[in-house]
Short mmCIF file of C-alpha atoms in Angstrom, two decimals:
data_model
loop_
_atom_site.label_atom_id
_atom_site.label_comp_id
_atom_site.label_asym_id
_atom_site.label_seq_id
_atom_site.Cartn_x
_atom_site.Cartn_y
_atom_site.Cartn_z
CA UNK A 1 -34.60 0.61 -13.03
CA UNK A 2 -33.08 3.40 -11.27
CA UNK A 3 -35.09 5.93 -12.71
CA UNK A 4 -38.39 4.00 -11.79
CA UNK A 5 -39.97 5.55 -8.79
CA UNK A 6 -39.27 3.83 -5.69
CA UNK A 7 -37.47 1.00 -7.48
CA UNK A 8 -34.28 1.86 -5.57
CA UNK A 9 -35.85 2.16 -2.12
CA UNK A 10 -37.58 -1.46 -2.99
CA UNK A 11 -34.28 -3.05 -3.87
CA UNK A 12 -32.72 -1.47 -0.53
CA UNK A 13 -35.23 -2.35 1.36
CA UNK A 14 -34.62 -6.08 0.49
CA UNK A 15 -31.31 -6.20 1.05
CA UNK A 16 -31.93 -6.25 4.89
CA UNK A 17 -34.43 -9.41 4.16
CA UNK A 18 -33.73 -11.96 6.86
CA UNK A 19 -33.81 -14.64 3.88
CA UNK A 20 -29.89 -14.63 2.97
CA UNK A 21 -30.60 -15.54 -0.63
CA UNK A 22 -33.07 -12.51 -1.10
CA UNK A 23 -30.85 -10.12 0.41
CA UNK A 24 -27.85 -11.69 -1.36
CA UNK A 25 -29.97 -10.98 -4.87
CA UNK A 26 -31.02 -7.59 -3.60
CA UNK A 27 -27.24 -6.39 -3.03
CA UNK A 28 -26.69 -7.56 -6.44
CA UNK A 29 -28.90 -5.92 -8.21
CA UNK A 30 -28.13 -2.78 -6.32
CA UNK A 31 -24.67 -3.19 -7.35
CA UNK A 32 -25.66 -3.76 -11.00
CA UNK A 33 -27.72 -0.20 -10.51
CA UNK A 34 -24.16 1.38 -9.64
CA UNK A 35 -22.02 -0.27 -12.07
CA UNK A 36 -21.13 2.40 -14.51
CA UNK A 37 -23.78 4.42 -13.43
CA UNK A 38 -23.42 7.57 -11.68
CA UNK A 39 -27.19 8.38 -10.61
CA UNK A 40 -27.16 4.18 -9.71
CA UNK A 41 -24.32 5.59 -7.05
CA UNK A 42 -25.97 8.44 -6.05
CA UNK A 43 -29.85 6.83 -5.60
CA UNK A 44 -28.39 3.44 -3.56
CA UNK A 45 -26.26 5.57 -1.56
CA UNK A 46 -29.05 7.90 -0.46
CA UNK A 47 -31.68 5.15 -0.09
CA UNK A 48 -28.63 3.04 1.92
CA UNK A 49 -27.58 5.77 3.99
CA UNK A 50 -24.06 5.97 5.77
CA UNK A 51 -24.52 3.40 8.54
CA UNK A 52 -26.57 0.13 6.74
CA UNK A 53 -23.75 -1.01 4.82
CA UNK A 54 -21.68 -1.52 6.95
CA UNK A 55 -23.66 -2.99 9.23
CA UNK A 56 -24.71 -5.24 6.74
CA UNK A 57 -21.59 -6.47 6.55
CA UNK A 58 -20.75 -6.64 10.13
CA UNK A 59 -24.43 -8.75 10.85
CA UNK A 60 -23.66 -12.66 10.77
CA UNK A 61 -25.05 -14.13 7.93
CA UNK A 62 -24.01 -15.92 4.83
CA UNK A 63 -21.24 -16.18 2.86
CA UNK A 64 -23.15 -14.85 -0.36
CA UNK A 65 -24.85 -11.88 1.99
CA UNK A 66 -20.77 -10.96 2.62
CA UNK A 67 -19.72 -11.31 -0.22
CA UNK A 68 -22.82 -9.05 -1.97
CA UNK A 69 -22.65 -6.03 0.58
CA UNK A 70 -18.62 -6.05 -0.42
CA UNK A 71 -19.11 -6.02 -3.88
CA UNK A 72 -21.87 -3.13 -3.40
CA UNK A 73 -19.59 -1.17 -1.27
CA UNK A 74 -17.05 -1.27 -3.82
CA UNK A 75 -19.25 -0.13 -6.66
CA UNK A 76 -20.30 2.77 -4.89
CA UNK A 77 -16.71 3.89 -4.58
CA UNK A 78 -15.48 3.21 -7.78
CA UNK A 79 -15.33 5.94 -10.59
CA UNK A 80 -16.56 4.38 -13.80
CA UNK A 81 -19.36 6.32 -15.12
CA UNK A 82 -17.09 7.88 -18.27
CA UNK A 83 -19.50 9.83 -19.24
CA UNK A 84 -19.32 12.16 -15.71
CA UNK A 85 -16.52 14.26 -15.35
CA UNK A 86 -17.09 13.65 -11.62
CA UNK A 87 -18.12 11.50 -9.28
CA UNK A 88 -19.82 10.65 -5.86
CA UNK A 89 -17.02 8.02 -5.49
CA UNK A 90 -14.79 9.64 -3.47
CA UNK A 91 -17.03 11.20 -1.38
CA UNK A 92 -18.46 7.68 -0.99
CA UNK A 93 -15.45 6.12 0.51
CA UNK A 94 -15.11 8.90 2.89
CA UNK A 95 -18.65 8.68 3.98
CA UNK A 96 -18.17 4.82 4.25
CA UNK A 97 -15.13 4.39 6.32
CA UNK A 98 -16.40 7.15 8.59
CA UNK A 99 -19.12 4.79 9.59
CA UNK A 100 -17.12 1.92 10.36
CA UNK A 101 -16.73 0.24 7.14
CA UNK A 102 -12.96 -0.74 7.30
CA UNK A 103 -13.65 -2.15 10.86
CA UNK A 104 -16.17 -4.44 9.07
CA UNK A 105 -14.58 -5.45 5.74
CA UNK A 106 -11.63 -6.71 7.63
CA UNK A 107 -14.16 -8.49 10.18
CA UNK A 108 -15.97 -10.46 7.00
CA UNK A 109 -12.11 -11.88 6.24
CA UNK A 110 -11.98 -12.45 10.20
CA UNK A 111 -15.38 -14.06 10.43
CA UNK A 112 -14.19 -16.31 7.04
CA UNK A 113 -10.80 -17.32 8.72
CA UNK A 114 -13.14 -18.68 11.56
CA UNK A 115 -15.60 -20.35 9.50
CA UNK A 116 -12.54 -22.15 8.43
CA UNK A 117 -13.10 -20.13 4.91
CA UNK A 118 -9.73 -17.78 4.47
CA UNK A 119 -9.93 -18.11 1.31
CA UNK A 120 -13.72 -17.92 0.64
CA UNK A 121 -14.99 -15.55 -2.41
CA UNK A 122 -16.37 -12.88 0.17
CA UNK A 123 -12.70 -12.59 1.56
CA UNK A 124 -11.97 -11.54 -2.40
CA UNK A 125 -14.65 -9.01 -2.16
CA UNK A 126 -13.73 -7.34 1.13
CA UNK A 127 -10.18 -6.83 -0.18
CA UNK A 128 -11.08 -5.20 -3.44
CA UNK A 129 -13.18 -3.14 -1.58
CA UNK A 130 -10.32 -2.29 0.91
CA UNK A 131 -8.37 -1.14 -1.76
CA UNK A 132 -11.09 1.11 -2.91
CA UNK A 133 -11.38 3.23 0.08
CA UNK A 134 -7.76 2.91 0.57
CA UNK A 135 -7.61 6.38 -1.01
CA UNK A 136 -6.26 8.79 1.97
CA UNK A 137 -3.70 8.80 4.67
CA UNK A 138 -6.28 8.78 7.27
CA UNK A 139 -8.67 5.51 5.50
CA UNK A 140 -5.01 3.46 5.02
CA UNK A 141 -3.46 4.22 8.67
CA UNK A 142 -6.85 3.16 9.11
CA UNK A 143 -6.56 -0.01 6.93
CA UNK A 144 -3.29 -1.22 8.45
CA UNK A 145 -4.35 -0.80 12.47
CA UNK A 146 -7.21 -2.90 11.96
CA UNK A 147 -5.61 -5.17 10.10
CA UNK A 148 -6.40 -5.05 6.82
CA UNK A 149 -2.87 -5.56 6.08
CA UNK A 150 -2.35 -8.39 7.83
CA UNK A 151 -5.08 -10.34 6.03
CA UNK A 152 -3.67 -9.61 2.73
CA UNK A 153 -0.09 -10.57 3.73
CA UNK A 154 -1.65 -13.91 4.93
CA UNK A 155 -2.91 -14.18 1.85
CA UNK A 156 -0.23 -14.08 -0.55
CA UNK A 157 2.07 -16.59 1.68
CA UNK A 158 -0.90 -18.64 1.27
CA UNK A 159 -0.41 -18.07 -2.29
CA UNK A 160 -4.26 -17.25 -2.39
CA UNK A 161 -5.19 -20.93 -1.63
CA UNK A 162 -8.03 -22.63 -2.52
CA UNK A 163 -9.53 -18.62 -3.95
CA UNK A 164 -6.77 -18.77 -6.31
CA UNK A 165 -5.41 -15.93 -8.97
CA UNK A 166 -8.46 -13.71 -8.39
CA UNK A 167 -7.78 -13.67 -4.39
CA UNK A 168 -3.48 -12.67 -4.69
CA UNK A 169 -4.55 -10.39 -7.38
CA UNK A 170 -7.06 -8.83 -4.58
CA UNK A 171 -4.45 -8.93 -1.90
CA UNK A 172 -1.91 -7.08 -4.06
CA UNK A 173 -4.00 -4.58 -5.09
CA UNK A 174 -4.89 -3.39 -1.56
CA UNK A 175 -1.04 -3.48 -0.62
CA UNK A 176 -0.48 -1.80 -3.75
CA UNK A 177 -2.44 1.28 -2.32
CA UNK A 178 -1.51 1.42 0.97
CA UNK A 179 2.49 1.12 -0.43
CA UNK A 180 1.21 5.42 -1.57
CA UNK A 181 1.78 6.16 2.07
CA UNK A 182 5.55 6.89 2.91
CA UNK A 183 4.79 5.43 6.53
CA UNK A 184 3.35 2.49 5.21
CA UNK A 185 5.42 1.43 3.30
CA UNK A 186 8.63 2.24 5.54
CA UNK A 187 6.47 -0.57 8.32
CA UNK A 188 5.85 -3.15 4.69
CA UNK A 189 9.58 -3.51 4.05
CA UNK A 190 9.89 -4.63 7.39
CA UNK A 191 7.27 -6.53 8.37
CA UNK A 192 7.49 -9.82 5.98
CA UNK A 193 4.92 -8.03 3.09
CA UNK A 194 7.83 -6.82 1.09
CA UNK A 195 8.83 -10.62 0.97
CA UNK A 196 5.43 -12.05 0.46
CA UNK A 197 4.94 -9.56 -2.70
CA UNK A 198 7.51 -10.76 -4.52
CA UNK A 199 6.57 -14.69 -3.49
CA UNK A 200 3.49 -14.04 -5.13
CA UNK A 201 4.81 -12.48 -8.11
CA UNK A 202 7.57 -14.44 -8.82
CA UNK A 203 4.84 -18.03 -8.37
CA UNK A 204 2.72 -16.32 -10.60
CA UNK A 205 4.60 -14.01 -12.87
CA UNK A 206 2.42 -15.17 -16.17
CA UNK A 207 -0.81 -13.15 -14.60
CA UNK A 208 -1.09 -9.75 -16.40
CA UNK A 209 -3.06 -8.63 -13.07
CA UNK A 210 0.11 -10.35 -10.54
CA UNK A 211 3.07 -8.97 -12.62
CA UNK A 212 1.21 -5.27 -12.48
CA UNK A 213 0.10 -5.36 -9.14
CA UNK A 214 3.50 -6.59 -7.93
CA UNK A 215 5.99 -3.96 -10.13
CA UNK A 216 3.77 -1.29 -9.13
CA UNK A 217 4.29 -2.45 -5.38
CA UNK A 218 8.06 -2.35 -6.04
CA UNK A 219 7.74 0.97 -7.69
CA UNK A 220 5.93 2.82 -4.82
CA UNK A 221 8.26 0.87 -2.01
CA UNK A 222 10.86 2.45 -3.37
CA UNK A 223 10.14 5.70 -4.19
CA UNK A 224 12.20 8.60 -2.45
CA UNK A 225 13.37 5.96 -0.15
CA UNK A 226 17.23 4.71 -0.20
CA UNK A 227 16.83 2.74 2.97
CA UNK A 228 13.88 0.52 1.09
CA UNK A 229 15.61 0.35 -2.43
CA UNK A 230 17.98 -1.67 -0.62
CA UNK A 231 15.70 -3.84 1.60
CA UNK A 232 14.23 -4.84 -2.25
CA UNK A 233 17.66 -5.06 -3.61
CA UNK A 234 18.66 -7.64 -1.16
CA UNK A 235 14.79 -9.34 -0.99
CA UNK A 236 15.05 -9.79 -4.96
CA UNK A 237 12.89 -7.64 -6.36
CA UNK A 238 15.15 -6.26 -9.69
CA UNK A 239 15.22 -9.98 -10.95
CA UNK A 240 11.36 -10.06 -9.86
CA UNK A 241 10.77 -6.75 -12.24
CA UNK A 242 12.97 -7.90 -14.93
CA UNK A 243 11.13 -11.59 -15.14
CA UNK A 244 7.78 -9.32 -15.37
CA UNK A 245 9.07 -6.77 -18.16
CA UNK A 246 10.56 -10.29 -19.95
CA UNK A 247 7.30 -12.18 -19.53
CA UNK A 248 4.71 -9.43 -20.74
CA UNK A 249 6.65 -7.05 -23.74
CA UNK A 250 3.35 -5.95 -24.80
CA UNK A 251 1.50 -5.17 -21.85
CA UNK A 252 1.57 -1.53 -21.19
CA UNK A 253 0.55 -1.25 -17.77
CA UNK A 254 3.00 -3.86 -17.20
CA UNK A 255 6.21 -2.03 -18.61
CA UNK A 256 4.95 1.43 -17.58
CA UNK A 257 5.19 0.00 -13.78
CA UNK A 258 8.02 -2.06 -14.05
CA UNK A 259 10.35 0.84 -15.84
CA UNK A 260 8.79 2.95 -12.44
CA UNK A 261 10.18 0.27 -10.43
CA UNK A 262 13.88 0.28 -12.17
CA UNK A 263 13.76 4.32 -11.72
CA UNK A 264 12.87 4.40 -8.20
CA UNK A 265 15.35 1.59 -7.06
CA UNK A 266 18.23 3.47 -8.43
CA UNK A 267 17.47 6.88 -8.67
CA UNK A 268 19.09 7.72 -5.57
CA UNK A 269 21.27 4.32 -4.75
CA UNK A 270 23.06 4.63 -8.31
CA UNK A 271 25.28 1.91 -6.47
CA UNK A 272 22.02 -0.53 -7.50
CA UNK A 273 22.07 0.20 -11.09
CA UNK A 274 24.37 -3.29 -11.96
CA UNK A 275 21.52 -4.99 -11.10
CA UNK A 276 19.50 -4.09 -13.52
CA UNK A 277 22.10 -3.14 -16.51
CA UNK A 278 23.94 -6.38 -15.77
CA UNK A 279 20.88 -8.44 -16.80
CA UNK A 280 19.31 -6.48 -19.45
CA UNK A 281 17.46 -4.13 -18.17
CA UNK A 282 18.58 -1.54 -21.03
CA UNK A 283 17.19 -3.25 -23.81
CA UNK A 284 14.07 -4.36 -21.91
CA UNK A 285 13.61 -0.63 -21.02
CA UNK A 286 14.09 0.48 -24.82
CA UNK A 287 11.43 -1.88 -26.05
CA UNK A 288 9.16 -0.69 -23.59
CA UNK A 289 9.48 2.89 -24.31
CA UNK A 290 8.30 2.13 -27.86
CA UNK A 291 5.00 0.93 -26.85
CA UNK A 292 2.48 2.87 -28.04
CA UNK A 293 0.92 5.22 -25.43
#
């Protein structure tokens, strides 16, 4: 399809029909052109140009239009051709958040909190996409001033509601990427998301996605910061990590954060370490490191 002439611009050109269903399919299929797919990316960006998507997104319409032109935008800044050894992704997200499209992701979770729909599937999709373009210091300053944030935090005390696992796995992963910015995550400690992390993780420490999202959180908290290894310390998180390294011995994502999150809590408060080694940690952290890589 995307190498048929004027296949892309067709599709594109649908996705502004004023028939929700027909634009809702059109976005689909556009994102099923970029899935995997680096000339997909490259052919529905050009054909989209900067300034449609997101005001796609920022037009009222229906849930399913939302929740389409999210799940596009994330596509197109995602990196999952492997056969490229680059891609437009990056670029992408730049491009993207230049022309507004935080302002507007954050407005279809605004516009669903409204609607009486917090927890709707398109308030899933604007969040992973969040996290996608959450990729600078500039896009998650961004992220956080308009809110962003906030909607996620609401979120997981909300314990994802009626949009369940896939919705606090969402949440965490765009706190999970704005925790990579020292600022950020200095303003999370003390702001109630520290807290609400670990509320999510420790009601729903069985999810491979939760216990991931959630030690990796931890992990980048703490990092180079004393002053936040103790706001975790005293918020819970080492019992939090060490339920997570417990609950998933084979999952190596899962270790590989959580042994993060045990070095940066007490690499510089060694004062912490009886939290850990007083409950196991040592063995825990033996078994991990014989995972295979």
């Amino acid at each position: 399809l995307v190498a048929a002439p004027g296949c892309v611009e067709a599709v594109v050109l649908l996705t502004e029909s004023s028939i929700p269903p027909v634009a809702a399919r059109a976005l689909g299929l556009a994102r099923a052109m970029c899935h995997k797919n680096e000339t997909g990316k490259v052919e529905v960006m050009r054909c989209l140009g900067e300034e449609r998507l997101p005001a796609l997104l920022g037009a009222p319409g229906s849930a399913a239009v939302a929740r389409e032109a999210c799940n596009l935008l994330r596509s197109l800044c995602v990196f999952d051709d492997d056969r490229r050894k680059t891609s437009c992704a990056h670029e992408n997200s730049r491009t993207l958040v230049g022309a507004g499209a935080v302002e507007a992701l954050v407005g279809v979770a605004r516009a669903a909190e409204a609607q009486g729909e917090p927890h709707g599937p398109q308030v899933t999709a604007a969040l992973r996409a969040l996290r996608h373009l959450a990729n600078t210091t500039e896009s998650v300053k961004l992220i956080s001033a308009r809110g962003g944030v906030d909607v996620a935090r609401g979120v997981l005390l909300h314990e994802g509601g009626e949009g369940g696992l896939d919705l606090v796995a969402a949440a965490l992963g765009l706190v999970r990427n704005v925790c990579a910015d020292d600022g950020e995550k200095a303003r999370l400690c003390g702001d109630g998301t520290l807290e609400a992390v670990l509320r999510a993780g420790m009601q729903h420490h069985r999810e491979v996605r939760v216990a991931e999202h959630v030690c990796a959180c931890v992990a980048a908290m703490a990092l180079r910061s004393p002053a936040n290894a103790h706001r975790l310390a005293a918020a819970g998180a080492a019992d939090a990590v060490l339920l997570m390294m417990r609950g998933h011995p084979q999952q190596q994502a899962v270790q590989r954060q959580a042994a993060l999150a045990v070095r940066n809590m007490v690499g510089r408060t060694p004062e912490l370490r009886p939290l850990f080694l007083d409950h196991g940690a040592e063995q825990l952290l033996r078994t991990a490191g014989e995972l295979p890589t």
